[in-house]
XYZ file of N, CA, C and O in Angstrom:
776
model
N -6.620 124.939 89.848
C -5.971 126.016 89.126
C -5.161 125.381 87.999
O -4.217 124.655 88.243
N -5.565 125.661 86.784
C -4.911 125.087 85.614
C -4.176 126.171 84.834
O -4.711 127.260 84.632
N -2.952 125.879 84.389
C -2.226 126.881 83.602
C -2.879 127.097 82.243
O -3.612 126.240 81.750
N -2.580 128.235 81.663
C -3.105 128.559 80.330
C -2.244 127.942 79.235
O -2.757 127.404 78.256
N -0.928 127.999 79.408
C -0.012 127.493 78.383
C 0.091 125.969 78.455
O 0.246 125.396 79.537
N 0.016 125.326 77.302
C 0.067 123.868 77.256
C 1.404 123.307 77.731
O 1.467 122.210 78.265
N 2.484 124.068 77.550
C 3.805 123.578 77.952
C 4.110 123.849 79.430
O 5.185 123.529 79.907
N 3.168 124.434 80.159
C 3.367 124.686 81.586
C 3.060 123.405 82.351
O 1.899 123.033 82.517
N 4.096 122.730 82.780
C 3.944 121.466 83.508
C 4.537 121.573 84.906
O 3.835 121.527 85.887
N 5.847 121.711 84.981
C 6.508 121.771 86.275
C 6.492 123.199 86.795
O 6.637 124.135 86.025
N 6.310 123.357 88.116
C 6.116 124.690 88.673
C 6.654 124.769 90.088
O 6.908 123.769 90.736
N 6.795 126.013 90.522
C 7.113 126.312 91.916
C 5.952 127.126 92.468
O 5.421 128.000 91.780
N 5.525 126.865 93.705
C 4.427 127.655 94.270
C 4.892 129.059 94.615
O 6.078 129.290 94.848
N 3.947 129.996 94.646
C 4.285 131.323 95.150
C 4.671 131.178 96.616
O 4.104 130.356 97.332
N 5.635 131.963 97.062
C 6.041 131.881 98.471
C 4.875 132.197 99.410
O 4.055 133.079 99.129
N 4.795 131.479 100.530
C 3.716 131.675 101.495
C 3.654 133.110 102.005
O 2.571 133.643 102.238
N 4.803 133.742 102.172
C 4.819 135.132 102.642
C 4.096 136.036 101.651
O 3.310 136.899 102.034
N 4.333 135.824 100.363
C 3.672 136.616 99.333
C 2.171 136.330 99.306
O 1.357 137.246 99.185
N 1.787 135.074 99.460
C 0.373 134.708 99.482
C -0.327 135.394 100.650
O -1.416 135.953 100.503
N 0.300 135.379 101.813
C -0.294 136.035 102.988
C -0.409 137.543 102.773
O -1.383 138.166 103.196
N 0.575 138.138 102.096
C 0.506 139.573 101.803
C -0.658 139.872 100.863
O -1.388 140.849 101.051
N -0.849 139.024 99.845
C -1.964 139.206 98.910
C -3.289 139.114 99.664
O -4.175 139.963 99.508
N -3.427 138.098 100.514
C -4.661 137.943 101.296
C -4.903 139.168 102.173
O -6.029 139.659 102.265
N -3.858 139.667 102.793
C -3.989 140.821 103.665
C -4.404 142.068 102.888
O -5.302 142.806 103.295
N -3.769 142.307 101.750
C -4.088 143.481 100.925
C -5.539 143.429 100.459
O -6.271 144.416 100.546
N -5.987 142.264 99.979
C -7.365 142.145 99.496
C -8.354 142.261 100.652
O -9.416 142.869 100.509
N -8.017 141.670 101.796
C -8.904 141.766 102.966
C -9.066 143.209 103.409
O -10.164 143.634 103.780
N -7.993 143.982 103.374
C -8.065 145.393 103.760
C -8.778 146.228 102.697
O -9.622 147.060 103.017
N -8.426 146.008 101.435
C -8.980 146.824 100.355
C -10.481 146.621 100.167
O -11.192 147.554 99.781
N -10.963 145.417 100.419
C -12.373 145.099 100.160
C -13.127 144.728 101.435
O -14.135 144.033 101.385
N -12.657 145.223 102.570
C -13.255 144.825 103.852
C -14.740 145.152 103.946
O -15.503 144.419 104.562
N -15.195 146.261 103.322
C -16.616 146.600 103.388
C -17.473 145.619 102.593
O -18.658 145.461 102.852
N -16.884 144.924 101.620
C -17.616 143.937 100.820
C -17.508 142.536 101.416
O -18.400 141.713 101.236
N -16.406 142.257 102.091
C -16.128 140.897 102.570
C -16.994 140.533 103.776
O -17.583 139.458 103.825
N -17.059 141.369 104.767
C -17.931 141.199 105.941
C -17.981 139.754 106.444
O -19.001 139.096 106.362
N -16.897 139.275 106.959
C -16.861 137.922 107.531
C -16.533 136.837 106.532
O -16.405 135.676 106.906
N -16.422 137.184 105.261
C -16.029 136.207 104.250
C -14.530 135.940 104.315
O -13.831 136.460 105.181
N -14.063 135.155 103.405
C -12.659 134.750 103.429
C -12.013 134.963 102.053
O -12.594 134.626 101.029
N -10.809 135.544 102.081
C -10.026 135.710 100.855
C -9.040 134.539 100.756
O -8.339 134.227 101.713
N -9.026 133.880 99.617
C -8.082 132.805 99.323
C -7.106 133.328 98.278
O -7.483 134.114 97.413
N -5.875 132.900 98.349
C -4.894 133.300 97.336
C -3.937 132.151 97.088
O -3.701 131.313 97.963
N -3.406 132.115 95.906
C -2.425 131.096 95.547
C -1.814 131.449 94.211
O -2.213 132.418 93.555
N -0.862 130.671 93.819
C -0.251 130.907 92.524
C 0.909 129.979 92.282
O 1.375 129.280 93.186
N 1.337 129.994 91.055
C 2.435 129.145 90.623
C 3.317 129.909 89.650
O 2.832 130.757 88.908
N 4.580 129.574 89.674
C 5.507 130.126 88.696
C 6.002 128.958 87.850
O 6.640 128.035 88.349
N 5.645 128.997 86.580
C 6.093 128.007 85.605
C 7.288 128.590 84.863
O 7.571 129.783 84.970
N 7.982 127.789 84.068
C 9.145 128.321 83.348
C 8.840 129.495 82.415
O 9.709 130.310 82.157
N 7.586 129.595 81.910
C 7.251 130.688 80.993
C 5.931 131.366 81.328
O 5.414 132.143 80.533
N 5.379 131.077 82.491
C 4.061 131.603 82.841
C 3.958 131.811 84.350
O 4.413 130.989 85.132
N 3.348 132.938 84.717
C 3.013 133.198 86.115
C 1.504 133.036 86.222
O 0.748 133.581 85.407
N 1.062 132.271 87.207
C -0.360 132.022 87.413
C -0.725 132.469 88.824
O -0.091 132.065 89.794
N -1.732 133.339 88.915
C -2.186 133.865 90.203
C -3.679 133.593 90.325
O -4.429 133.781 89.359
N -4.102 133.155 91.505
C -5.535 133.004 91.780
C -5.846 133.710 93.097
O -5.186 133.501 94.098
N -6.885 134.548 93.047
C -7.409 135.158 94.264
C -8.906 134.877 94.261
O -9.586 135.084 93.255
N -9.396 134.370 95.392
C -10.801 134.014 95.495
C -11.441 134.603 96.725
O -10.765 134.993 97.684
N -12.765 134.653 96.684
C -13.549 135.156 97.808
C -14.680 134.176 98.079
O -15.426 133.805 97.170
N -14.791 133.757 99.338
C -15.876 132.878 99.758
C -16.701 133.617 100.798
O -16.206 133.949 101.869
N -17.959 133.897 100.435
C -18.865 134.594 101.344
C -19.268 133.649 102.475
O -19.309 132.429 102.280
N -19.560 134.189 103.649
C -19.964 133.340 104.763
C -21.212 132.523 104.418
O -22.168 133.051 103.859
N -21.154 131.219 104.702
C -22.298 130.341 104.472
C -22.485 129.882 103.037
O -23.415 129.135 102.746
N -21.633 130.311 102.111
C -21.743 129.908 100.699
C -20.806 128.759 100.388
O -19.689 128.704 100.897
N -21.245 127.865 99.519
C -20.346 126.831 98.998
C -19.579 127.363 97.794
O -18.449 126.985 97.550
N -20.218 128.245 97.048
C -19.608 128.829 95.854
C -18.512 129.821 96.252
O -18.691 130.626 97.156
N -17.393 129.720 95.588
C -16.270 130.639 95.826
C -15.989 131.367 94.526
O -15.871 130.749 93.469
N -15.894 132.670 94.562
C -15.609 133.478 93.375
C -14.097 133.600 93.227
O -13.424 134.135 94.103
N -13.552 133.092 92.133
C -12.104 133.112 91.894
C -11.775 133.835 90.600
O -12.451 133.634 89.585
N -10.739 134.636 90.657
C -10.163 135.204 89.440
C -8.787 134.589 89.258
O -7.958 134.608 90.163
N -8.572 133.988 88.088
C -7.266 133.454 87.714
C -6.639 134.411 86.716
O -7.322 134.943 85.837
N -5.337 134.608 86.843
C -4.614 135.497 85.946
C -3.349 134.797 85.485
O -2.644 134.173 86.290
N -3.082 134.872 84.197
C -1.893 134.262 83.605
C -1.102 135.333 82.863
O -1.674 136.110 82.097
N 0.196 135.355 83.127
C 1.086 136.273 82.422
C 2.248 135.454 81.871
O 2.941 134.765 82.626
N 2.457 135.536 80.558
C 3.630 134.886 79.958
C 4.841 135.773 80.216
O 4.729 136.998 80.267
N 5.994 135.149 80.411
C 7.208 135.922 80.648
C 8.415 135.176 80.112
O 8.362 133.980 79.818
N 9.509 135.910 79.981
C 10.797 135.328 79.607
C 11.729 135.528 80.791
O 11.970 136.661 81.210
N 12.251 134.426 81.320
C 13.009 134.509 82.577
C 14.264 135.364 82.471
O 14.698 135.944 83.454
N 14.857 135.467 81.283
C 16.073 136.271 81.130
C 15.781 137.736 80.838
O 16.674 138.565 80.882
N 14.502 138.051 80.543
C 14.154 139.408 80.135
C 13.254 140.128 81.142
O 13.441 141.306 81.417
N 12.270 139.424 81.690
C 11.258 140.054 82.543
C 11.620 139.986 84.019
O 12.270 139.044 84.473
N 11.143 140.975 84.763
C 11.300 141.008 86.210
C 10.067 140.333 86.813
O 8.965 140.881 86.772
N 10.247 139.134 87.363
C 9.138 138.333 87.866
C 8.397 139.053 88.995
O 7.167 139.034 89.041
N 9.123 139.702 89.882
C 8.477 140.390 90.997
C 7.563 141.514 90.502
O 6.436 141.667 90.972
N 8.033 142.287 89.510
C 7.195 143.350 88.944
C 5.949 142.767 88.279
O 4.859 143.325 88.382
N 6.116 141.636 87.589
C 4.961 141.007 86.940
C 3.970 140.475 87.969
O 2.760 140.539 87.769
N 4.466 139.959 89.085
C 3.575 139.509 90.158
C 2.763 140.683 90.710
O 1.553 140.574 90.915
N 3.421 141.819 90.927
C 2.711 143.009 91.413
C 1.682 143.484 90.389
O 0.554 143.844 90.759
N 2.051 143.474 89.116
C 1.124 143.853 88.055
C -0.081 142.912 88.058
O -1.232 143.350 87.962
N 0.182 141.617 88.197
C -0.892 140.630 88.220
C -1.835 140.835 89.390
O -3.063 140.753 89.240
N -1.293 141.111 90.564
C -2.120 141.345 91.745
C -2.963 142.608 91.552
O -4.148 142.637 91.906
N -2.382 143.651 90.969
C -3.142 144.878 90.687
C -4.289 144.593 89.716
O -5.402 145.101 89.891
N -4.010 143.782 88.695
C -5.049 143.440 87.716
C -6.177 142.657 88.375
O -7.358 142.926 88.126
N -5.838 141.710 89.239
C -6.867 140.942 89.938
C -7.658 141.864 90.867
O -8.874 141.713 91.009
N -6.998 142.838 91.462
C -7.700 143.817 92.293
C -8.755 144.571 91.489
O -9.880 144.784 91.962
N -8.410 144.960 90.265
C -9.371 145.651 89.400
C -10.542 144.727 89.053
O -11.702 145.173 88.993
N -10.261 143.448 88.853
C -11.321 142.489 88.558
C -12.235 142.288 89.771
O -13.449 142.131 89.630
N -11.646 142.303 90.965
C -12.451 142.185 92.177
C -13.367 143.388 92.335
O -14.503 143.239 92.801
N -12.901 144.562 91.967
C -13.772 145.742 92.012
C -14.992 145.528 91.129
O -16.114 145.835 91.525
N -14.769 144.978 89.926
C -15.886 144.678 89.028
C -16.812 143.649 89.659
O -18.031 143.762 89.573
N -16.227 142.626 90.272
C -17.024 141.563 90.885
C -17.938 142.118 91.973
O -19.130 141.819 92.017
N -17.382 142.944 92.850
C -18.168 143.448 93.975
C -19.211 144.500 93.564
O -20.171 144.721 94.290
N -19.039 145.142 92.421
C -20.019 146.133 91.968
C -21.002 145.563 90.952
O -21.967 146.226 90.590
N -20.775 144.338 90.514
C -21.639 143.704 89.520
C -22.855 143.060 90.181
O -22.780 142.575 91.313
N -23.974 143.054 89.479
C -25.180 142.405 90.004
C -25.073 140.895 89.974
O -25.665 140.203 90.795
N -24.369 140.361 88.988
C -24.189 138.919 88.875
C -22.864 138.635 88.171
O -22.181 139.559 87.740
N -22.509 137.369 88.048
C -21.234 137.004 87.430
C -21.401 136.382 86.045
O -20.489 135.757 85.532
N -22.560 136.558 85.413
C -22.837 135.911 84.133
C -21.903 136.331 83.012
O -21.602 135.535 82.121
N -21.454 137.570 83.023
C -20.639 138.084 81.924
C -19.142 137.887 82.126
O -18.350 138.265 81.259
N -18.733 137.328 83.238
C -17.303 137.113 83.482
C -16.809 135.938 82.640
O -17.505 134.923 82.507
N -15.602 136.045 82.075
C -15.097 134.996 81.177
C -14.785 133.691 81.916
O -14.062 133.684 82.903
N -15.350 132.594 81.428
C -15.125 131.275 82.029
C -13.945 130.542 81.393
O -13.543 129.486 81.853
N -13.418 131.092 80.320
C -12.197 130.574 79.692
C -11.234 131.746 79.548
O -11.639 132.914 79.649
N -9.971 131.443 79.317
C -8.951 132.493 79.265
C -9.310 133.557 78.242
O -9.591 133.250 77.085
N -9.303 134.797 78.701
C -9.580 135.947 77.840
C -8.445 136.951 77.975
O -8.043 137.298 79.084
N -7.947 137.412 76.839
C -6.840 138.369 76.845
C -7.356 139.772 77.145
O -8.363 140.209 76.598
N -6.647 140.464 78.039
C -6.937 141.871 78.299
C -5.603 142.617 78.329
O -4.543 142.013 78.508
N -5.677 143.912 78.118
C -4.498 144.749 78.230
C -4.580 145.463 79.573
O -5.575 146.115 79.869
N -3.552 145.293 80.401
C -3.536 145.948 81.697
C -2.211 146.664 81.853
O -1.155 146.031 81.847
N -2.276 147.973 81.948
C -1.095 148.818 82.084
C -0.024 148.493 81.033
O 1.163 148.395 81.321
N -0.478 148.306 79.785
C 0.431 148.086 78.672
C 0.948 146.668 78.529
O 1.782 146.394 77.670
N 0.464 145.746 79.327
C 0.922 144.351 79.269
C -0.268 143.452 78.970
O -1.351 143.621 79.534
N -0.065 142.478 78.076
C -1.118 141.507 77.792
C -1.153 140.486 78.914
O -0.144 139.858 79.232
N -2.324 140.352 79.525
C -2.532 139.342 80.551
C -3.802 138.582 80.177
O -4.624 139.058 79.386
N -3.938 137.405 80.730
C -5.108 136.578 80.456
C -5.820 136.322 81.776
O -5.175 136.047 82.793
N -7.149 136.418 81.745
C -7.939 136.242 82.963
C -9.083 135.265 82.697
O -9.536 135.106 81.558
N -9.515 134.614 83.772
C -10.732 133.813 83.718
C -11.352 133.766 85.102
O -10.666 133.919 86.108
N -12.660 133.570 85.108
C -13.434 133.531 86.341
C -13.864 132.092 86.589
O -14.201 131.357 85.657
N -13.853 131.691 87.845
C -14.135 130.309 88.200
C -14.855 130.298 89.546
O -14.647 131.193 90.362
N -15.692 129.312 89.790
C -16.414 129.242 91.066
C -16.061 127.983 91.859
O -16.844 127.525 92.684
N -14.890 127.445 91.647
C -14.452 126.257 92.376
C -14.142 126.607 93.825
O -13.412 127.554 94.097
N -14.679 125.836 94.742
C -14.407 126.006 96.162
C -13.115 125.252 96.477
O -13.094 124.014 96.471
N -12.029 125.987 96.729
C -10.716 125.377 96.955
C -10.732 124.369 98.098
O -10.124 123.300 98.006
N -11.404 124.713 99.184
C -11.436 123.848 100.366
C -12.139 122.531 100.061
O -11.656 121.456 100.424
N -13.287 122.597 99.376
C -14.014 121.375 99.022
C -13.221 120.511 98.045
O -13.211 119.289 98.155
N -12.564 121.156 97.071
C -11.740 120.413 96.114
C -10.606 119.679 96.817
O -10.315 118.526 96.538
N -9.963 120.362 97.754
C -8.865 119.771 98.499
C -9.340 118.585 99.329
O -8.698 117.531 99.367
N -10.486 118.753 99.989
C -11.043 117.660 100.797
C -11.440 116.478 99.919
O -11.231 115.324 100.295
N -12.020 116.746 98.757
C -12.394 115.668 97.833
C -11.162 114.911 97.363
O -11.170 113.677 97.287
N -10.086 115.646 97.035
C -8.844 114.999 96.624
C -8.297 114.099 97.726
O -7.829 112.994 97.471
N -8.370 114.571 98.977
C -7.890 113.752 100.102
C -8.715 112.481 100.233
O -8.168 111.400 100.447
N -10.046 112.609 100.121
C -10.915 111.437 100.227
C -10.631 110.416 99.126
O -10.718 109.208 99.344
N -10.297 110.918 97.953
C -9.999 110.039 96.823
C -8.550 109.565 96.814
O -8.156 108.785 95.953
N -7.759 110.069 97.745
C -6.352 109.681 97.806
C -5.519 110.306 96.707
O -4.500 109.770 96.293
N -5.969 111.455 96.227
C -5.260 112.141 95.144
C -4.449 113.295 95.700
O -4.862 113.966 96.635
N -3.310 113.519 95.091
C -2.534 114.725 95.358
C -2.438 115.422 94.022
O -1.551 115.150 93.226
N -3.399 116.298 93.747
C -3.547 116.911 92.423
C -2.288 117.612 91.950
O -2.002 117.660 90.765
N -1.497 118.158 92.857
C -0.340 118.927 92.446
C 0.885 118.068 92.158
O 1.777 118.478 91.442
N 0.931 116.861 92.692
C 2.163 116.082 92.580
C 2.523 115.736 91.146
O 3.682 115.730 90.778
N 1.527 115.437 90.301
C 1.836 115.091 88.915
C 2.434 116.269 88.168
O 3.375 116.119 87.415
N 1.889 117.449 88.381
C 2.386 118.630 87.687
C 3.833 118.930 88.048
O 4.615 119.325 87.209
N 4.184 118.759 89.301
C 5.518 119.104 89.759
C 6.569 118.204 89.127
O 7.675 118.613 88.866
N 6.207 116.971 88.835
C 7.179 115.993 88.348
C 7.443 116.095 86.849
O 8.334 115.440 86.343
N 6.672 116.899 86.128
C 6.788 116.916 84.677
C 7.471 118.180 84.180
O 7.629 119.141 84.911
N 7.820 118.158 82.900
C 8.276 119.361 82.225
C 9.754 119.638 82.352
O 10.491 118.934 83.014
N 10.158 120.694 81.665
C 11.547 121.149 81.668
C 11.670 122.319 82.614
O 11.214 123.410 82.333
N 12.272 122.122 83.759
C 12.360 123.181 84.760
C 13.596 122.897 85.575
O 13.559 122.204 86.571
N 14.714 123.439 85.129
C 15.944 123.156 85.853
C 15.993 123.932 87.154
O 15.403 124.998 87.294
N 16.670 123.370 88.122
C 16.739 123.968 89.457
C 17.380 125.356 89.440
O 17.015 126.219 90.207
N 18.334 125.567 88.535
C 18.985 126.875 88.458
C 17.974 127.958 88.095
O 18.000 129.062 88.652
N 17.059 127.653 87.177
C 16.030 128.624 86.795
C 15.106 128.918 87.965
O 14.761 130.059 88.235
N 14.674 127.877 88.656
C 13.799 128.058 89.809
C 14.504 128.872 90.891
O 13.916 129.778 91.483
N 15.786 128.568 91.135
C 16.549 129.303 92.144
C 16.730 130.763 91.758
O 16.666 131.657 92.601
N 16.935 131.033 90.463
C 17.105 132.400 89.978
C 15.825 133.206 90.216
O 15.872 134.349 90.669
N 14.671 132.604 89.939
C 13.399 133.295 90.142
C 13.160 133.527 91.627
O 12.753 134.607 92.042
N 13.439 132.515 92.450
C 13.272 132.681 93.894
C 14.168 133.804 94.408
O 13.747 134.614 95.226
N 15.396 133.863 93.911
C 16.313 134.925 94.336
C 15.774 136.295 93.928
O 15.882 137.260 94.689
N 15.167 136.395 92.737
C 14.618 137.682 92.303
C 13.431 138.102 93.167
O 13.097 139.273 93.250
N 12.785 137.133 93.826
C 11.683 137.431 94.735
C 12.165 137.684 96.154
O 11.383 137.934 97.054
N 13.497 137.571 96.347
C 14.058 137.812 97.673
C 13.972 136.608 98.583
O 13.957 136.740 99.793
N 13.900 135.414 97.993
C 13.770 134.186 98.763
C 15.068 133.405 98.667
O 15.627 133.242 97.584
N 15.557 132.913 99.792
C 16.735 132.058 99.795
C 16.321 130.718 99.205
O 15.475 130.023 99.775
N 16.863 130.310 98.043
C 16.443 129.068 97.396
C 16.646 127.828 98.265
O 15.956 126.836 98.089
N 17.567 127.889 99.225
C 17.823 126.736 100.076
C 16.885 126.670 101.272
O 16.856 125.687 101.993
N 16.132 127.735 101.493
C 15.258 127.818 102.651
C 13.819 127.619 102.212
O 13.328 128.295 101.336
N 13.132 126.659 102.793
C 11.717 126.490 102.525
C 10.983 127.067 103.711
O 11.134 126.596 104.822
N 10.190 128.093 103.445
C 9.514 128.790 104.526
C 8.113 128.235 104.698
O 7.344 128.169 103.759
N 7.787 127.827 105.901
C 6.466 127.316 106.225
C 5.533 128.489 106.486
O 5.917 129.476 107.088
N 4.280 128.360 106.058
C 3.305 129.443 106.243
C 3.109 129.769 107.709
O 2.792 130.892 108.067
N 3.293 128.783 108.597
C 3.101 129.028 110.020
C 4.218 129.864 110.617
O 4.110 130.314 111.750
N 5.304 130.068 109.879
C 6.438 130.824 110.395
C 6.366 132.307 110.066
O 7.276 133.052 110.363
N 5.291 132.758 109.422
C 5.185 134.137 108.989
C 3.950 134.771 109.611
O 2.871 134.206 109.583
N 4.124 135.960 110.185
C 3.014 136.755 110.691
C 2.759 137.889 109.713
O 3.700 138.530 109.254
N 1.488 138.136 109.381
C 1.134 139.276 108.541
C 0.397 140.265 109.420
O -0.613 139.938 110.038
N 0.929 141.490 109.488
C 0.317 142.543 110.277
C -0.873 143.122 109.525
O -1.046 142.901 108.331
N -1.711 143.904 110.216
C -2.888 144.501 109.595
C -2.548 145.407 108.426
O -3.333 145.559 107.508
N -1.370 146.005 108.435
C -0.992 146.889 107.335
C -0.436 146.127 106.138
O -0.031 146.718 105.147
N -0.418 144.772 106.216
C 0.064 143.959 105.100
C 1.518 143.601 105.191
O 2.005 142.794 104.421
N 2.266 144.201 106.137
C 3.672 143.842 106.271
C 3.779 142.510 106.990
O 2.870 142.094 107.706
N 4.873 141.835 106.786
C 5.025 140.516 107.383
C 6.349 140.427 108.110
O 7.276 141.163 107.851
N 6.393 139.497 109.043
C 7.630 139.257 109.774
C 7.675 137.783 110.125
O 6.661 137.131 110.283
N 8.879 137.281 110.241
C 9.076 135.892 110.567
C 8.918 135.711 112.076
O 9.420 136.492 112.850
N 8.172 134.663 112.465
C 7.990 134.375 113.877
C 9.304 133.901 114.474
O 10.068 133.206 113.810
N 9.578 134.217 115.734
C 10.787 133.706 116.353
C 10.697 132.199 116.524
O 9.631 131.652 116.787
N 11.798 131.533 116.321
C 11.864 130.087 116.445
C 12.028 129.708 117.896
O 12.832 130.298 118.615
N 11.285 128.699 118.350
C 11.451 128.171 119.699
C 11.881 126.730 119.587
O 11.335 125.978 118.796
N 12.868 126.364 120.330
C 13.361 124.976 120.255
C 13.306 124.328 121.603
O 13.446 124.858 122.614
């Protein structure tokens, strides 16, 4: 997953709870099309860009259909949570096109600007298999994300402000294993056992 803006270097990942909610919503909304397949989701928040990826891997396929969405924002002006919801809605509309299309030949392979609910967003289609890429990086001893995190201008106060706007305690790092997502898409924190 590569950012659209050249100055997007350092980033914070989307919270695991939000990722699980996205996966749950897409799994429920497109369950008649998925039929045993798997929905992947991820994203990053850069100082001036929100990046969302939602993918679908059909059972037995190596190819994974991914939609990437980029939204530019100003941290002092825009509501990041509203933009995330807008982005997820836009990707949902793209998934509808994907599931009703005969093939993926006409989907944009490079960033293409579209207008969605009065906001300019950029989308691109990709067939990278996230699981295979991750395994290849491990075999090569690469941590693809580590270089990006170490670069750029991204002060902790800005990151904490965005996390707070998403309802996340900036001092708390939530592990994906600590969150349960119910069938209706709601989530709850698992009780801690010590």
